[in-house]
PDB file of C-alpha atoms in Angstrom:
ATOM      1  CA  UNK U   1      19.376   7.751  -0.784  1.00  0.00           C
ATOM      2  CA  UNK U   2      17.441   4.496  -0.807  1.00  0.00           C
ATOM      3  CA  UNK U   3      13.972   4.170  -2.175  1.00  0.00           C
ATOM      4  CA  UNK U   4      11.635   3.027  -4.899  1.00  0.00           C
ATOM      5  CA  UNK U   5      11.420   4.831  -8.234  1.00  0.00           C
ATOM      6  CA  UNK U   6       8.404   4.472 -10.484  1.00  0.00           C
ATOM      7  CA  UNK U   7       8.221   5.832 -14.006  1.00  0.00           C
ATOM      8  CA  UNK U   8       6.549   7.415 -15.745  1.00  0.00           C
ATOM      9  CA  UNK U   9       4.434   9.425 -13.308  1.00  0.00           C
ATOM     10  CA  UNK U  10       1.727   9.969 -15.916  1.00  0.00           C
ATOM     11  CA  UNK U  11       0.990   7.838 -18.950  1.00  0.00           C
ATOM     12  CA  UNK U  12      -1.674   8.040 -21.602  1.00  0.00           C
ATOM     13  CA  UNK U  13      -2.560   5.037 -23.713  1.00  0.00           C
ATOM     14  CA  UNK U  14      -4.828   4.416 -26.631  1.00  0.00           C
ATOM     15  CA  UNK U  15      -7.125   1.450 -26.452  1.00  0.00           C
ATOM     16  CA  UNK U  16      -5.472  -1.709 -27.776  1.00  0.00           C
ATOM     17  CA  UNK U  17      -1.937  -0.699 -26.789  1.00  0.00           C
ATOM     18  CA  UNK U  18       0.286  -2.422 -24.267  1.00  0.00           C
ATOM     19  CA  UNK U  19       2.198  -0.199 -21.838  1.00  0.00           C
ATOM     20  CA  UNK U  20       4.963  -0.989 -19.373  1.00  0.00           C
ATOM     21  CA  UNK U  21       5.371   0.703 -16.000  1.00  0.00           C
ATOM     22  CA  UNK U  22       8.833   0.715 -14.489  1.00  0.00           C
ATOM     23  CA  UNK U  23       9.665   0.028 -10.840  1.00  0.00           C
ATOM     24  CA  UNK U  24      13.228   0.108  -9.516  1.00  0.00           C
ATOM     25  CA  UNK U  25      14.366  -0.209  -5.902  1.00  0.00           C
ATOM     26  CA  UNK U  26      17.787   0.182  -4.280  1.00  0.00           C
ATOM     27  CA  UNK U  27      16.744  -1.073  -0.851  1.00  0.00           C
ATOM     28  CA  UNK U  28      18.119  -4.575  -1.481  1.00  0.00           C
ATOM     29  CA  UNK U  29      14.644  -6.008  -0.821  1.00  0.00           C
ATOM     30  CA  UNK U  30      13.719  -9.484  -1.985  1.00  0.00           C
ATOM     31  CA  UNK U  31       9.948  -8.987  -2.198  1.00  0.00           C
ATOM     32  CA  UNK U  32       8.259  -6.589  -4.613  1.00  0.00           C
ATOM     33  CA  UNK U  33       4.604  -5.857  -5.276  1.00  0.00           C
ATOM     34  CA  UNK U  34       2.281  -4.127  -7.725  1.00  0.00           C
ATOM     35  CA  UNK U  35      -1.000  -2.659  -6.501  1.00  0.00           C
ATOM     36  CA  UNK U  36      -3.832  -0.894  -8.256  1.00  0.00           C
ATOM     37  CA  UNK U  37      -5.760   1.916  -6.577  1.00  0.00           C
ATOM     38  CA  UNK U  38      -9.129   3.191  -7.789  1.00  0.00           C
ATOM     39  CA  UNK U  39     -11.035   6.136  -6.253  1.00  0.00           C
ATOM     40  CA  UNK U  40     -12.863   5.148  -3.090  1.00  0.00           C
ATOM     41  CA  UNK U  41     -11.368   1.660  -3.056  1.00  0.00           C
ATOM     42  CA  UNK U  42      -8.557   0.059  -1.149  1.00  0.00           C
ATOM     43  CA  UNK U  43      -5.372  -1.178  -2.765  1.00  0.00           C
ATOM     44  CA  UNK U  44      -5.756  -4.345  -4.794  1.00  0.00           C
ATOM     45  CA  UNK U  45      -2.827  -6.686  -5.387  1.00  0.00           C
ATOM     46  CA  UNK U  46      -1.945  -7.378  -9.026  1.00  0.00           C
ATOM     47  CA  UNK U  47       1.282  -9.396  -8.797  1.00  0.00           C
ATOM     48  CA  UNK U  48       4.015  -9.995  -6.280  1.00  0.00           C
ATOM     49  CA  UNK U  49       7.481 -11.501  -6.316  1.00  0.00           C
ATOM     50  CA  UNK U  50       9.304 -12.983  -3.361  1.00  0.00           C
ATOM     51  CA  UNK U  51      12.583 -13.557  -5.164  1.00  0.00           C
ATOM     52  CA  UNK U  52      14.305 -13.068  -8.513  1.00  0.00           C
ATOM     53  CA  UNK U  53      12.868 -15.129 -11.383  1.00  0.00           C
ATOM     54  CA  UNK U  54       9.720 -15.961  -9.430  1.00  0.00           C
ATOM     55  CA  UNK U  55       6.373 -14.176  -9.165  1.00  0.00           C
ATOM     56  CA  UNK U  56       2.768 -14.972  -8.233  1.00  0.00           C
ATOM     57  CA  UNK U  57      -0.612 -13.652  -9.282  1.00  0.00           C
ATOM     58  CA  UNK U  58      -2.471 -11.449  -6.886  1.00  0.00           C
ATOM     59  CA  UNK U  59      -6.214 -10.855  -6.713  1.00  0.00           C
ATOM     60  CA  UNK U  60      -6.603  -9.007 -10.037  1.00  0.00           C
ATOM     61  CA  UNK U  61      -3.842 -10.340 -12.342  1.00  0.00           C
ATOM     62  CA  UNK U  62      -5.969 -10.721 -15.488  1.00  0.00           C
ATOM     63  CA  UNK U  63      -4.760  -8.394 -18.246  1.00  0.00           C
ATOM     64  CA  UNK U  64      -1.390  -7.737 -16.580  1.00  0.00           C
ATOM     65  CA  UNK U  65       2.048  -9.333 -16.829  1.00  0.00           C
ATOM     66  CA  UNK U  66       5.325  -8.916 -14.933  1.00  0.00           C
ATOM     67  CA  UNK U  67       8.924 -10.080 -14.965  1.00  0.00           C
ATOM     68  CA  UNK U  68      11.595 -10.258 -12.272  1.00  0.00           C
ATOM     69  CA  UNK U  69      14.937 -10.733 -13.980  1.00  0.00           C
ATOM     70  CA  UNK U  70      16.854  -8.558 -11.525  1.00  0.00           C
ATOM     71  CA  UNK U  71      16.434  -8.049  -7.801  1.00  0.00           C
ATOM     72  CA  UNK U  72      16.146  -4.284  -8.267  1.00  0.00           C
ATOM     73  CA  UNK U  73      13.526  -4.266 -11.004  1.00  0.00           C
ATOM     74  CA  UNK U  74       9.898  -5.403 -11.270  1.00  0.00           C
ATOM     75  CA  UNK U  75       8.218  -3.933 -14.399  1.00  0.00           C
ATOM     76  CA  UNK U  76       4.466  -4.235 -14.930  1.00  0.00           C
ATOM     77  CA  UNK U  77       2.932  -4.498 -18.402  1.00  0.00           C
ATOM     78  CA  UNK U  78      -0.695  -3.488 -18.805  1.00  0.00           C
ATOM     79  CA  UNK U  79      -1.919  -5.389 -21.828  1.00  0.00           C
ATOM     80  CA  UNK U  80      -4.776  -4.687 -24.199  1.00  0.00           C
ATOM     81  CA  UNK U  81      -6.646  -7.521 -22.473  1.00  0.00           C
ATOM     82  CA  UNK U  82      -7.123  -5.369 -19.371  1.00  0.00           C
ATOM     83  CA  UNK U  83     -10.658  -4.032 -19.812  1.00  0.00           C
ATOM     84  CA  UNK U  84     -10.491  -1.065 -17.458  1.00  0.00           C
ATOM     85  CA  UNK U  85      -6.833  -0.036 -17.108  1.00  0.00           C
ATOM     86  CA  UNK U  86      -7.306   3.616 -16.106  1.00  0.00           C
ATOM     87  CA  UNK U  87      -6.049   3.717 -12.507  1.00  0.00           C
ATOM     88  CA  UNK U  88      -3.240   4.685 -10.159  1.00  0.00           C
ATOM     89  CA  UNK U  89      -0.548   1.988  -9.974  1.00  0.00           C
ATOM     90  CA  UNK U  90       1.697   1.593  -6.965  1.00  0.00           C
ATOM     91  CA  UNK U  91       4.874  -0.443  -6.649  1.00  0.00           C
ATOM     92  CA  UNK U  92       6.185  -1.547  -3.257  1.00  0.00           C
ATOM     93  CA  UNK U  93       9.004  -3.576  -1.796  1.00  0.00           C
ATOM     94  CA  UNK U  94       9.660  -5.306   1.486  1.00  0.00           C
ATOM     95  CA  UNK U  95      12.713  -6.825   3.116  1.00  0.00           C
ATOM     96  CA  UNK U  96      13.077  -9.280   6.013  1.00  0.00           C
ATOM     97  CA  UNK U  97      10.625 -11.826   4.697  1.00  0.00           C
ATOM     98  CA  UNK U  98       7.027 -11.748   5.863  1.00  0.00           C
ATOM     99  CA  UNK U  99       7.718  -9.479   8.861  1.00  0.00           C
ATOM    100  CA  UNK U 100       9.363  -6.596   7.084  1.00  0.00           C
ATOM    101  CA  UNK U 101       8.176  -3.043   6.589  1.00  0.00           C
ATOM    102  CA  UNK U 102       6.536  -2.219   3.267  1.00  0.00           C
ATOM    103  CA  UNK U 103       7.782   0.798   1.280  1.00  0.00           C
ATOM    104  CA  UNK U 104       6.045   2.391  -1.690  1.00  0.00           C
ATOM    105  CA  UNK U 105       7.028   4.348  -4.749  1.00  0.00           C
ATOM    106  CA  UNK U 106       5.299   7.579  -5.783  1.00  0.00           C
ATOM    107  CA  UNK U 107       2.934   5.847  -8.184  1.00  0.00           C
ATOM    108  CA  UNK U 108       2.110   5.961 -11.898  1.00  0.00           C
ATOM    109  CA  UNK U 109      -1.206   7.252 -13.183  1.00  0.00           C
ATOM    110  CA  UNK U 110      -2.381   5.530 -16.359  1.00  0.00           C
ATOM    111  CA  UNK U 111      -5.182   7.009 -18.437  1.00  0.00           C
ATOM    112  CA  UNK U 112      -6.689   5.225 -21.415  1.00  0.00           C
ATOM    113  CA  UNK U 113      -7.949   7.606 -24.082  1.00  0.00           C
TER     114      UNK U 113
ATOM    115  CA  UNK G   1      -9.902 -14.378   3.442  1.00  0.00           C
ATOM    116  CA  UNK G   2      -8.624 -11.472   5.534  1.00  0.00           C
ATOM    117  CA  UNK G   3     -10.956  -8.462   5.576  1.00  0.00           C
ATOM    118  CA  UNK G   4      -9.676  -5.088   6.797  1.00  0.00           C
ATOM    119  CA  UNK G   5     -12.123  -2.322   7.695  1.00  0.00           C
ATOM    120  CA  UNK G   6     -11.491   1.313   8.555  1.00  0.00           C
ATOM    121  CA  UNK G   7     -14.266   3.346  10.102  1.00  0.00           C
ATOM    122  CA  UNK G   8     -15.079   6.176   9.649  1.00  0.00           C
ATOM    123  CA  UNK G   9     -14.319   6.712   5.971  1.00  0.00           C
ATOM    124  CA  UNK G  10     -13.849  10.437   6.587  1.00  0.00           C
ATOM    125  CA  UNK G  11     -13.210  12.636   9.597  1.00  0.00           C
ATOM    126  CA  UNK G  12     -13.027  16.410  10.078  1.00  0.00           C
ATOM    127  CA  UNK G  13     -11.620  17.972  13.259  1.00  0.00           C
ATOM    128  CA  UNK G  14     -10.472  21.424  14.393  1.00  0.00           C
ATOM    129  CA  UNK G  15      -6.765  22.036  14.767  1.00  0.00           C
ATOM    130  CA  UNK G  16      -5.380  20.912  18.112  1.00  0.00           C
ATOM    131  CA  UNK G  17      -7.848  18.086  18.647  1.00  0.00           C
ATOM    132  CA  UNK G  18      -6.526  14.550  19.071  1.00  0.00           C
ATOM    133  CA  UNK G  19      -7.270  12.125  16.230  1.00  0.00           C
ATOM    134  CA  UNK G  20      -8.343   8.518  16.751  1.00  0.00           C
ATOM    135  CA  UNK G  21      -8.372   6.273  13.680  1.00  0.00           C
ATOM    136  CA  UNK G  22      -9.617   2.696  13.787  1.00  0.00           C
ATOM    137  CA  UNK G  23      -8.633  -0.425  11.865  1.00  0.00           C
ATOM    138  CA  UNK G  24     -10.238  -3.834  12.319  1.00  0.00           C
ATOM    139  CA  UNK G  25      -9.315  -7.168  10.734  1.00  0.00           C
ATOM    140  CA  UNK G  26     -11.054 -10.530  10.686  1.00  0.00           C
ATOM    141  CA  UNK G  27      -8.158 -13.006  10.987  1.00  0.00           C
ATOM    142  CA  UNK G  28      -5.864 -12.604  13.991  1.00  0.00           C
ATOM    143  CA  UNK G  29      -3.104 -14.758  12.438  1.00  0.00           C
ATOM    144  CA  UNK G  30      -0.929 -11.850  11.330  1.00  0.00           C
ATOM    145  CA  UNK G  31       2.794 -11.126  11.397  1.00  0.00           C
ATOM    146  CA  UNK G  32       2.425  -7.382  11.689  1.00  0.00           C
ATOM    147  CA  UNK G  33       0.232  -4.361  11.041  1.00  0.00           C
ATOM    148  CA  UNK G  34       1.391  -1.198   9.336  1.00  0.00           C
ATOM    149  CA  UNK G  35      -0.092   2.313   9.212  1.00  0.00           C
ATOM    150  CA  UNK G  36       0.429   4.535   6.170  1.00  0.00           C
ATOM    151  CA  UNK G  37      -0.312   8.086   5.157  1.00  0.00           C
ATOM    152  CA  UNK G  38      -1.272   9.014   1.585  1.00  0.00           C
ATOM    153  CA  UNK G  39      -1.450  12.548   0.234  1.00  0.00           C
ATOM    154  CA  UNK G  40      -3.561  13.170  -2.912  1.00  0.00           C
ATOM    155  CA  UNK G  41      -1.913  11.786  -6.050  1.00  0.00           C
ATOM    156  CA  UNK G  42       1.053  10.411  -4.099  1.00  0.00           C
ATOM    157  CA  UNK G  43       2.350   7.070  -2.950  1.00  0.00           C
ATOM    158  CA  UNK G  44       1.963   5.702   0.562  1.00  0.00           C
ATOM    159  CA  UNK G  45       4.339   6.765   3.326  1.00  0.00           C
ATOM    160  CA  UNK G  46       4.941   4.331   6.158  1.00  0.00           C
ATOM    161  CA  UNK G  47       4.113   5.759   9.579  1.00  0.00           C
ATOM    162  CA  UNK G  48       4.354   2.877  12.032  1.00  0.00           C
ATOM    163  CA  UNK G  49       4.933  -0.875  11.893  1.00  0.00           C
ATOM    164  CA  UNK G  50       3.721  -3.032  14.789  1.00  0.00           C
ATOM    165  CA  UNK G  51       4.927  -6.617  14.955  1.00  0.00           C
ATOM    166  CA  UNK G  52       2.437  -9.225  16.198  1.00  0.00           C
ATOM    167  CA  UNK G  53       4.330  -9.603  19.489  1.00  0.00           C
ATOM    168  CA  UNK G  54       4.055  -5.870  20.244  1.00  0.00           C
ATOM    169  CA  UNK G  55       1.162  -3.979  21.798  1.00  0.00           C
ATOM    170  CA  UNK G  56       2.055  -0.500  20.570  1.00  0.00           C
ATOM    171  CA  UNK G  57       4.506   1.678  18.701  1.00  0.00           C
ATOM    172  CA  UNK G  58       5.205   5.388  19.047  1.00  0.00           C
ATOM    173  CA  UNK G  59       6.787   7.976  16.805  1.00  0.00           C
ATOM    174  CA  UNK G  60       6.570  11.615  17.799  1.00  0.00           C
ATOM    175  CA  UNK G  61       2.891  12.617  17.992  1.00  0.00           C
ATOM    176  CA  UNK G  62       1.809   9.234  16.617  1.00  0.00           C
ATOM    177  CA  UNK G  63       0.944   6.187  18.675  1.00  0.00           C
ATOM    178  CA  UNK G  64      -0.479   2.945  17.333  1.00  0.00           C
ATOM    179  CA  UNK G  65      -1.856   0.093  19.409  1.00  0.00           C
ATOM    180  CA  UNK G  66      -2.518  -3.494  18.390  1.00  0.00           C
ATOM    181  CA  UNK G  67      -4.937  -5.986  19.955  1.00  0.00           C
ATOM    182  CA  UNK G  68      -4.629  -9.162  17.924  1.00  0.00           C
ATOM    183  CA  UNK G  69      -7.189 -11.129  19.913  1.00  0.00           C
ATOM    184  CA  UNK G  70      -9.935  -8.634  19.139  1.00  0.00           C
ATOM    185  CA  UNK G  71      -8.651  -7.864  15.635  1.00  0.00           C
ATOM    186  CA  UNK G  72      -8.177  -4.147  16.213  1.00  0.00           C
ATOM    187  CA  UNK G  73      -5.587  -1.432  15.848  1.00  0.00           C
ATOM    188  CA  UNK G  74      -5.924   2.239  16.693  1.00  0.00           C
ATOM    189  CA  UNK G  75      -3.786   5.111  15.462  1.00  0.00           C
ATOM    190  CA  UNK G  76      -3.673   8.156  17.733  1.00  0.00           C
ATOM    191  CA  UNK G  77      -2.399  11.494  16.470  1.00  0.00           C
ATOM    192  CA  UNK G  78      -1.940  14.031  19.229  1.00  0.00           C
ATOM    193  CA  UNK G  79      -2.577  17.752  18.827  1.00  0.00           C
ATOM    194  CA  UNK G  80      -3.577  17.584  15.173  1.00  0.00           C
ATOM    195  CA  UNK G  81      -2.301  20.164  12.667  1.00  0.00           C
ATOM    196  CA  UNK G  82      -3.554  21.138   9.188  1.00  0.00           C
ATOM    197  CA  UNK G  83      -0.509  19.309   7.782  1.00  0.00           C
ATOM    198  CA  UNK G  84      -1.959  16.062   9.149  1.00  0.00           C
ATOM    199  CA  UNK G  85      -4.744  16.249   6.577  1.00  0.00           C
ATOM    200  CA  UNK G  86      -4.381  13.127   4.424  1.00  0.00           C
ATOM    201  CA  UNK G  87      -5.765   9.628   3.961  1.00  0.00           C
ATOM    202  CA  UNK G  88      -4.569   7.084   6.516  1.00  0.00           C
ATOM    203  CA  UNK G  89      -4.505   3.395   5.593  1.00  0.00           C
ATOM    204  CA  UNK G  90      -3.742   0.293   7.606  1.00  0.00           C
ATOM    205  CA  UNK G  91      -2.451  -3.010   6.248  1.00  0.00           C
ATOM    206  CA  UNK G  92      -2.058  -6.416   7.859  1.00  0.00           C
ATOM    207  CA  UNK G  93       0.529  -9.018   6.902  1.00  0.00           C
ATOM    208  CA  UNK G  94      -0.650 -12.638   7.181  1.00  0.00           C
ATOM    209  CA  UNK G  95       1.616 -15.677   7.056  1.00  0.00           C
ATOM    210  CA  UNK G  96       2.173 -15.339   3.337  1.00  0.00           C
ATOM    211  CA  UNK G  97       3.334 -12.360   1.330  1.00  0.00           C
ATOM    212  CA  UNK G  98      -0.107 -10.990   0.449  1.00  0.00           C
ATOM    213  CA  UNK G  99      -0.857  -7.992   2.610  1.00  0.00           C
ATOM    214  CA  UNK G 100      -4.455  -6.820   2.998  1.00  0.00           C
ATOM    215  CA  UNK G 101      -5.327  -3.112   3.052  1.00  0.00           C
ATOM    216  CA  UNK G 102      -8.215  -1.138   4.445  1.00  0.00           C
ATOM    217  CA  UNK G 103      -9.902   1.481   2.244  1.00  0.00           C
ATOM    218  CA  UNK G 104      -8.566   4.290   4.450  1.00  0.00           C
ATOM    219  CA  UNK G 105      -9.846   7.173   6.556  1.00  0.00           C
ATOM    220  CA  UNK G 106      -9.613  10.632   4.990  1.00  0.00           C
ATOM    221  CA  UNK G 107      -8.771  13.209   7.631  1.00  0.00           C
ATOM    222  CA  UNK G 108      -9.295  16.973   7.359  1.00  0.00           C
ATOM    223  CA  UNK G 109      -7.847  19.192  10.071  1.00  0.00           C
ATOM    224  CA  UNK G 110      -9.465  22.648  10.027  1.00  0.00           C
ATOM    225  CA  UNK G 111      -7.288  25.642  10.900  1.00  0.00           C
TER     226      UNK G 111
END
């Protein structure tokens, strides 16, 4: 059945390492998003992509990078430049342009040791 | 910049009571508003989507209203159950692709 798959669910990283979080969707949606969620805070937008081979920075893009080579996939790399990477990361997708319903994956929890 | 506020931050009610959750936003130029549920350690599950031309949406025990002119939406959950315990978030979609989220209301339904 259709949905968004994020992997891994849990990830531990040593300081100075880059890590990549996977996000795959089979909903045939054009737009995909990455959000970060910290305890007691709302979701903050990291990057978003409206179409293949195009993406834009969100509100907290520093220390992160993305690619959108395929419609189904939108991986997020957390680089060593991200000063406080421990957080819950959520991937989402949306069809039907700006009026569509937003769907989320189950999330990936990253912990820096 | 769009600001989305959800008050209260937490709510505790006895089973069977109706729940009323509030969401306010500062810019009325939105395409739609969406309500989500989040269980601890999980992703967000979409509950209701209200387009800007609509006044309300209903799904089972859930009803959401939208008043764009006053920048408010209310989510009603009838006859609450312990299984309704979760965090409820609202999000508004402006005329670009950058949705804005509230911080959520954490609901506890006591058996």
